[in-house]
PDB file of C-alpha atoms and ligand atoms in Angstrom:
ATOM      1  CA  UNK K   1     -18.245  37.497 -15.520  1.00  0.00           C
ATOM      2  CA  UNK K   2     -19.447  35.951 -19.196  1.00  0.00           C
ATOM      3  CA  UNK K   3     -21.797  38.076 -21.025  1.00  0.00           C
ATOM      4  CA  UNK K   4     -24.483  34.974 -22.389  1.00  0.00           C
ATOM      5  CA  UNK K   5     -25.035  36.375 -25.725  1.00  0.00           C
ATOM      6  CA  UNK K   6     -27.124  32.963 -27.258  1.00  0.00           C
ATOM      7  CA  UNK K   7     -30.070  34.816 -27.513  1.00  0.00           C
ATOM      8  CA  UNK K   8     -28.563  37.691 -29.693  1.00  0.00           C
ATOM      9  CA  UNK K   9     -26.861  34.474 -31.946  1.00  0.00           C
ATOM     10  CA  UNK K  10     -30.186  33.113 -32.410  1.00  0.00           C
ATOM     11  CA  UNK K  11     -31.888  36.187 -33.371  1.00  0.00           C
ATOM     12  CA  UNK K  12     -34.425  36.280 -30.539  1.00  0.00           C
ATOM     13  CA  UNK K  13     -33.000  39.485 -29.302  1.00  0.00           C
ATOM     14  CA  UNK K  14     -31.351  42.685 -31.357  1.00  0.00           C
ATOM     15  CA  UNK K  15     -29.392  43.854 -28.320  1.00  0.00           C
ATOM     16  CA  UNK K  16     -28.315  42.556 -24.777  1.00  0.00           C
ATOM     17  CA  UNK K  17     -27.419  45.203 -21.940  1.00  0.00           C
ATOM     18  CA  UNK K  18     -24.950  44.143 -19.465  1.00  0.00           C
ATOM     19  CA  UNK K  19     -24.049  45.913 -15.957  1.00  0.00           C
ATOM     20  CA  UNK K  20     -21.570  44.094 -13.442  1.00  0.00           C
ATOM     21  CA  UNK K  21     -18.434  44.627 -10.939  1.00  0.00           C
ATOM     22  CA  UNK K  22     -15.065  43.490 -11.913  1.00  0.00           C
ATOM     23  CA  UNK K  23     -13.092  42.764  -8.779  1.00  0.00           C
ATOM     24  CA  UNK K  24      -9.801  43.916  -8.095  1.00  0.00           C
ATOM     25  CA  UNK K  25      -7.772  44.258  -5.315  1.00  0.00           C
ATOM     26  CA  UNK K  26      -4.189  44.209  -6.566  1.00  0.00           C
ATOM     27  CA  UNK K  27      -2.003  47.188  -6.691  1.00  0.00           C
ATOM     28  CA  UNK K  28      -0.366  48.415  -9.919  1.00  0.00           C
ATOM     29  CA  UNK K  29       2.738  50.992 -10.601  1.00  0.00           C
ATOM     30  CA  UNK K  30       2.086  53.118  -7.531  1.00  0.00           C
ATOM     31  CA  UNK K  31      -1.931  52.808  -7.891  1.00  0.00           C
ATOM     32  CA  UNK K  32      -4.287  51.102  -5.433  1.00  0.00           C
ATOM     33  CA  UNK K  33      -7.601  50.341  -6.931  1.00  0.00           C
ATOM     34  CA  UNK K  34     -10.823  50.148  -4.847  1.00  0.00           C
ATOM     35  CA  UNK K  35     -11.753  46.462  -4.669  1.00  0.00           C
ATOM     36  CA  UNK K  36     -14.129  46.579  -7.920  1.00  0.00           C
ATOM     37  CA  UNK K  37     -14.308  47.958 -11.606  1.00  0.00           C
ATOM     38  CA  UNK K  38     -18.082  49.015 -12.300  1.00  0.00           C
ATOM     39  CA  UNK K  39     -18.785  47.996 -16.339  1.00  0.00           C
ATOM     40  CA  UNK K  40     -21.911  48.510 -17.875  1.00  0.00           C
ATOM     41  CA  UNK K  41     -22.701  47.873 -21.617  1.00  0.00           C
ATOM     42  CA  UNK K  42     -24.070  46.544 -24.008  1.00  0.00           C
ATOM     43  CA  UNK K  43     -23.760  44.038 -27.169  1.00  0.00           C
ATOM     44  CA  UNK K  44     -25.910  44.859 -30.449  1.00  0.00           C
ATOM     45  CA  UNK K  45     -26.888  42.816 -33.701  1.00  0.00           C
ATOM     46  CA  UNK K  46     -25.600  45.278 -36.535  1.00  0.00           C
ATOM     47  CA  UNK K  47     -27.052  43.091 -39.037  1.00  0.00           C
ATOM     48  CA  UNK K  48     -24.406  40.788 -40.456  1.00  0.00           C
ATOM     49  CA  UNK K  49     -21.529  41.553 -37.557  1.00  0.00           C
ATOM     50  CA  UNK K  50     -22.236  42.317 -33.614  1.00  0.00           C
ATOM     51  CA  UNK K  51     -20.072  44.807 -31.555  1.00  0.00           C
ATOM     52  CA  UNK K  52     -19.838  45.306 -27.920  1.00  0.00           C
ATOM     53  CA  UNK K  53     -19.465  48.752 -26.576  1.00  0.00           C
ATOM     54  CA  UNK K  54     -19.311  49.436 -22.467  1.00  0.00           C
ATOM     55  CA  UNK K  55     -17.720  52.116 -20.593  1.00  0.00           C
ATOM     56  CA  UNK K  56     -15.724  51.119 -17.377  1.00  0.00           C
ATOM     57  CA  UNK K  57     -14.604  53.375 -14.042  1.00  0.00           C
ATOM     58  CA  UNK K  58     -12.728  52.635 -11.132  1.00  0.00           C
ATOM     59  CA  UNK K  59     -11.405  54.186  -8.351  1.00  0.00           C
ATOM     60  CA  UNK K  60      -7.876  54.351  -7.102  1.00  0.00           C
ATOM     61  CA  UNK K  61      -5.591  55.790  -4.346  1.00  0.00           C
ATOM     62  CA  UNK K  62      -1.875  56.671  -5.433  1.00  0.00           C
ATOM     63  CA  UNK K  63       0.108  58.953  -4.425  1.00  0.00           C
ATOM     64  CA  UNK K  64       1.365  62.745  -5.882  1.00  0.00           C
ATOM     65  CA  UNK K  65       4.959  62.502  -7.676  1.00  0.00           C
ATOM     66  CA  UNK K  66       6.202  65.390  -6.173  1.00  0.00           C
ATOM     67  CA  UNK K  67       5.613  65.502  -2.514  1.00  0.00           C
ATOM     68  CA  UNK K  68       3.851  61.981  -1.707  1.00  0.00           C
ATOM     69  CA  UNK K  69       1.103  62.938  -0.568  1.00  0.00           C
ATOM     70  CA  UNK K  70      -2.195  60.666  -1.059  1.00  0.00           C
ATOM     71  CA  UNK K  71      -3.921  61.433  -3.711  1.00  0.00           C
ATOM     72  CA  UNK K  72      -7.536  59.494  -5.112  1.00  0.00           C
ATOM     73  CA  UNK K  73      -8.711  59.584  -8.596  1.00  0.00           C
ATOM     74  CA  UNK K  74     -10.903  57.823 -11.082  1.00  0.00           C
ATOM     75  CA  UNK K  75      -9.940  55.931 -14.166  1.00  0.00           C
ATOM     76  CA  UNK K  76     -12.754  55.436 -16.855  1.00  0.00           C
ATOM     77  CA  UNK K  77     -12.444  53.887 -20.216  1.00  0.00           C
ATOM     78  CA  UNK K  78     -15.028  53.009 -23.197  1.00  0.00           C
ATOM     79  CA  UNK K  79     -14.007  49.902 -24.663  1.00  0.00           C
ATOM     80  CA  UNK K  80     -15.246  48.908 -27.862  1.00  0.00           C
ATOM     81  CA  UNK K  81     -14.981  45.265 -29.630  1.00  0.00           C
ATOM     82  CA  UNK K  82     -16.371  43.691 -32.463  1.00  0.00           C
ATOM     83  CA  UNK K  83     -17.373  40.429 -31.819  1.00  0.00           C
ATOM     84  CA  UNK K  84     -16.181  37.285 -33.840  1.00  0.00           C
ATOM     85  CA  UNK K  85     -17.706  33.571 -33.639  1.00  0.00           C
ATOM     86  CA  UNK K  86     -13.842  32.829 -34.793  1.00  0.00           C
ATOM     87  CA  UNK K  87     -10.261  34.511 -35.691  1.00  0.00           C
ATOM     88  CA  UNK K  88      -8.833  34.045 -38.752  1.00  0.00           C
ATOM     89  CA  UNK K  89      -5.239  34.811 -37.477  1.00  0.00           C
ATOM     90  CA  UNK K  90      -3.903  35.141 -34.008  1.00  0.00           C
ATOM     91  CA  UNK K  91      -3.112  38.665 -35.221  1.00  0.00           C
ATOM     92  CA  UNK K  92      -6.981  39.767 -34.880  1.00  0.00           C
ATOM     93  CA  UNK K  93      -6.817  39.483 -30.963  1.00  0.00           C
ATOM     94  CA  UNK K  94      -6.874  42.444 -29.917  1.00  0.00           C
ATOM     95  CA  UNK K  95      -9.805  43.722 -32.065  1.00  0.00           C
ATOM     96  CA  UNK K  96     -12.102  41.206 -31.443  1.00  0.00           C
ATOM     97  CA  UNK K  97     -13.828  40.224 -28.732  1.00  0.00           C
ATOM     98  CA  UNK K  98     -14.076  35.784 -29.543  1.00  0.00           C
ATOM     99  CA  UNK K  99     -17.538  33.952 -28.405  1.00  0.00           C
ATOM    100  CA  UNK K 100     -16.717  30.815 -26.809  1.00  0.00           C
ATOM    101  CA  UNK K 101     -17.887  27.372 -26.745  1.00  0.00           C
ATOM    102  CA  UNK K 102     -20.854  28.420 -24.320  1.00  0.00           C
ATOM    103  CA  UNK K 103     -22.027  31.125 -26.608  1.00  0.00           C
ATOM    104  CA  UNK K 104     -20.520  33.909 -24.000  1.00  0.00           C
ATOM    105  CA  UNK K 105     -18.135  36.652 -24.380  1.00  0.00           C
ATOM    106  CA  UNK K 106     -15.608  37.456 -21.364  1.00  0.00           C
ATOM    107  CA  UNK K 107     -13.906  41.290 -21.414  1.00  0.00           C
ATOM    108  CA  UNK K 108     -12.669  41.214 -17.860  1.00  0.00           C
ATOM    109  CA  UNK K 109      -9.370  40.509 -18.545  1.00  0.00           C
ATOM    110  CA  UNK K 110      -9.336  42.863 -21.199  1.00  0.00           C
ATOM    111  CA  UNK K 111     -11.307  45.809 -19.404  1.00  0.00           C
ATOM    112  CA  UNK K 112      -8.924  44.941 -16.578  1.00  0.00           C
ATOM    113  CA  UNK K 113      -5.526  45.395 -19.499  1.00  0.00           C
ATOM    114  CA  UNK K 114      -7.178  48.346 -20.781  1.00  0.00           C
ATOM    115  CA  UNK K 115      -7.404  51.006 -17.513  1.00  0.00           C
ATOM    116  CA  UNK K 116      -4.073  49.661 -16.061  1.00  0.00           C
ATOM    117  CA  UNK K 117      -2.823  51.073 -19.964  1.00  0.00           C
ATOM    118  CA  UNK K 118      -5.017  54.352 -19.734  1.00  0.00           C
ATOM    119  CA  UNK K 119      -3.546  55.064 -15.912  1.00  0.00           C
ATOM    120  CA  UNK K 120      -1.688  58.799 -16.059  1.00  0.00           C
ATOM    121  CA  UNK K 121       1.846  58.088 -15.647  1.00  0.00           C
ATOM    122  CA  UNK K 122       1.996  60.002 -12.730  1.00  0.00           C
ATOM    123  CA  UNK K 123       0.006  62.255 -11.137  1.00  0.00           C
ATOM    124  CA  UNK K 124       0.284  65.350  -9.066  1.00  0.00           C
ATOM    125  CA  UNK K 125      -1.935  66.412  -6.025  1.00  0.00           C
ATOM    126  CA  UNK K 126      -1.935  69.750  -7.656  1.00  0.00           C
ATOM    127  CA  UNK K 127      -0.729  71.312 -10.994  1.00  0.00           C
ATOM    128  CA  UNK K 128       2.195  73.746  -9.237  1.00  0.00           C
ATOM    129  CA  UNK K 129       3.085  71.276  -6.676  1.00  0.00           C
ATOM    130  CA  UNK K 130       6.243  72.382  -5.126  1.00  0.00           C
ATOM    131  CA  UNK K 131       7.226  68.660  -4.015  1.00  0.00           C
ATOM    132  CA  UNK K 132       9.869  68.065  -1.063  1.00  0.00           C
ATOM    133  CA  UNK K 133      13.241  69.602  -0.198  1.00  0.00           C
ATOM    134  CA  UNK K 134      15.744  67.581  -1.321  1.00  0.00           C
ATOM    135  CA  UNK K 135      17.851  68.618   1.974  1.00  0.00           C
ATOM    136  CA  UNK K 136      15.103  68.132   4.576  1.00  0.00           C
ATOM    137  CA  UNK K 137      12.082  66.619   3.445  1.00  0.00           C
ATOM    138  CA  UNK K 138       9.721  68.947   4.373  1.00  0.00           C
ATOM    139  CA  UNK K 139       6.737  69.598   1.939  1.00  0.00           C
ATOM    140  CA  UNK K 140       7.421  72.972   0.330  1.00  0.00           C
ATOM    141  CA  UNK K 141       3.493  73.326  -0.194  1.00  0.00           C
ATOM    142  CA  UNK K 142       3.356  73.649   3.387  1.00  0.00           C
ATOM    143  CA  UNK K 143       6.058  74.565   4.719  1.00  0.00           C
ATOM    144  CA  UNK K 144       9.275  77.491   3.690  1.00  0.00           C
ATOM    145  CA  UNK K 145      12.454  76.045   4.686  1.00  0.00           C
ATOM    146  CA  UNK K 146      15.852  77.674   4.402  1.00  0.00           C
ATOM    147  CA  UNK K 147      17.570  75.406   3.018  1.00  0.00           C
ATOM    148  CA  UNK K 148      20.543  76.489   0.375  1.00  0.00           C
ATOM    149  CA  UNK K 149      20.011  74.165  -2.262  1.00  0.00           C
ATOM    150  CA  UNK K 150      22.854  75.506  -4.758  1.00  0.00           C
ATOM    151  CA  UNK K 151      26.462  74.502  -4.565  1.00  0.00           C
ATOM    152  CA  UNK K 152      28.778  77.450  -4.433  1.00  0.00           C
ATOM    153  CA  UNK K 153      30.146  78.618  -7.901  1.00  0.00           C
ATOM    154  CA  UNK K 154      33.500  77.046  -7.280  1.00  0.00           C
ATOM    155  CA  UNK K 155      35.061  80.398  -9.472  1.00  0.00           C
ATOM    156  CA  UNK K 156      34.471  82.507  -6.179  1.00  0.00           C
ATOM    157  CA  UNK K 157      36.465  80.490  -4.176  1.00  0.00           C
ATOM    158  CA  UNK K 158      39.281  80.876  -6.950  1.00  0.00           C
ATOM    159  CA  UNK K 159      39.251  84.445  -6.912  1.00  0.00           C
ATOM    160  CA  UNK K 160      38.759  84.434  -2.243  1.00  0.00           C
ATOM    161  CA  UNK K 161      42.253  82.937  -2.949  1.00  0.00           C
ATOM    162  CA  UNK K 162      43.544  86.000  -5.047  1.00  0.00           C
ATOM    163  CA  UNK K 163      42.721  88.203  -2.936  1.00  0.00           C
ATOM    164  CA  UNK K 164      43.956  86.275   0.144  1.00  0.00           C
ATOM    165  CA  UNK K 165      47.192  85.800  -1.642  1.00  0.00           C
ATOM    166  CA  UNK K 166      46.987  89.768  -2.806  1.00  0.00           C
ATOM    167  CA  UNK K 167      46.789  90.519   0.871  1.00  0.00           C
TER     168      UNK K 167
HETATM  169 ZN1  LIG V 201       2.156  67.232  -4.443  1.00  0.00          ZN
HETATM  170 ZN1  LIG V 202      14.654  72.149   3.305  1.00  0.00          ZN
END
């Protein structure tokens, strides 16, 4: 959504508060996002320069790294822009936040940047998650297989032959 910020350019207003729903639906490295990001903010007249500060959350589904199972979480970020009427290199992007030709400012696709960057890398339904058995699959949180995960030291089977030979 634009944020109409010609009041705050004229000077009627010191400070415009802002509260909206960003959807997305689309899924993202392993995480699901509910179908909208709630922002709320606000932009304020600093005397000479303005600045934009809002804090963003969504929720997502994804699941743990270890053993799969489903996991939900919440991303939040505070993102905070100065805003420019215009750049004076293309190297100022990311910093500023540009007004455009209708005097409004649109973060979306910037909010929307940000949390996919601040996502954990991967995430674990629990700290000491024991994850699946390699052999059979079966979640080692919940259940104790017997499995023998280690390959024989192949020096015992050297020294079975001694002492087959010895015999
Ligand atoms: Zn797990
Ligand atoms: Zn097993």
């Amino acid at each position: 959504m634009d944020i109409n910020i010609k009041p705050l350019l004229s000077s009627e207003v010191r400070k415009i508060n802002f509260s909206y729903d960003i959807p997305i639906s689309h899924s993202e490295g392993g995480y699901k996002f509910s179908d909208k990001i709630f922002v709320k903010g606000e932009v304020k007249d600093m005397g000479g320069y303005m600045v934009l500060e809002a804090k963003a959350k969504v929720d997502y589904e994804t699941e743990c790294a270890r053993c799969l199972k489903p996991i939900t979480g919440q991303c939040e970020i505070d993102f905070v822009r100065e805003v420019a009427l215009k750049l004076e290199s293309k190297d100022e992007e990311g910093e500023y936040i540009l007004v455009n030709e209708n005097s409004c400012l649109s973060i979306d696709e910037a909010i929307k940047e940000e949390i996919i960057l601040s996502l954990p890398l991967r995430s674990l339904c629990k700290e000491d998650c024991k994850g699946l058995c390699p052999k059979c699959g079966c979640n080692k949180n919940e259940t104790e297989c017997s499995c023998v995960l280690k390959e024989p030291d192949p020096r015992w089977n050297i020294l079975k032959t001694f002492s087959e030979k010895g015999e």
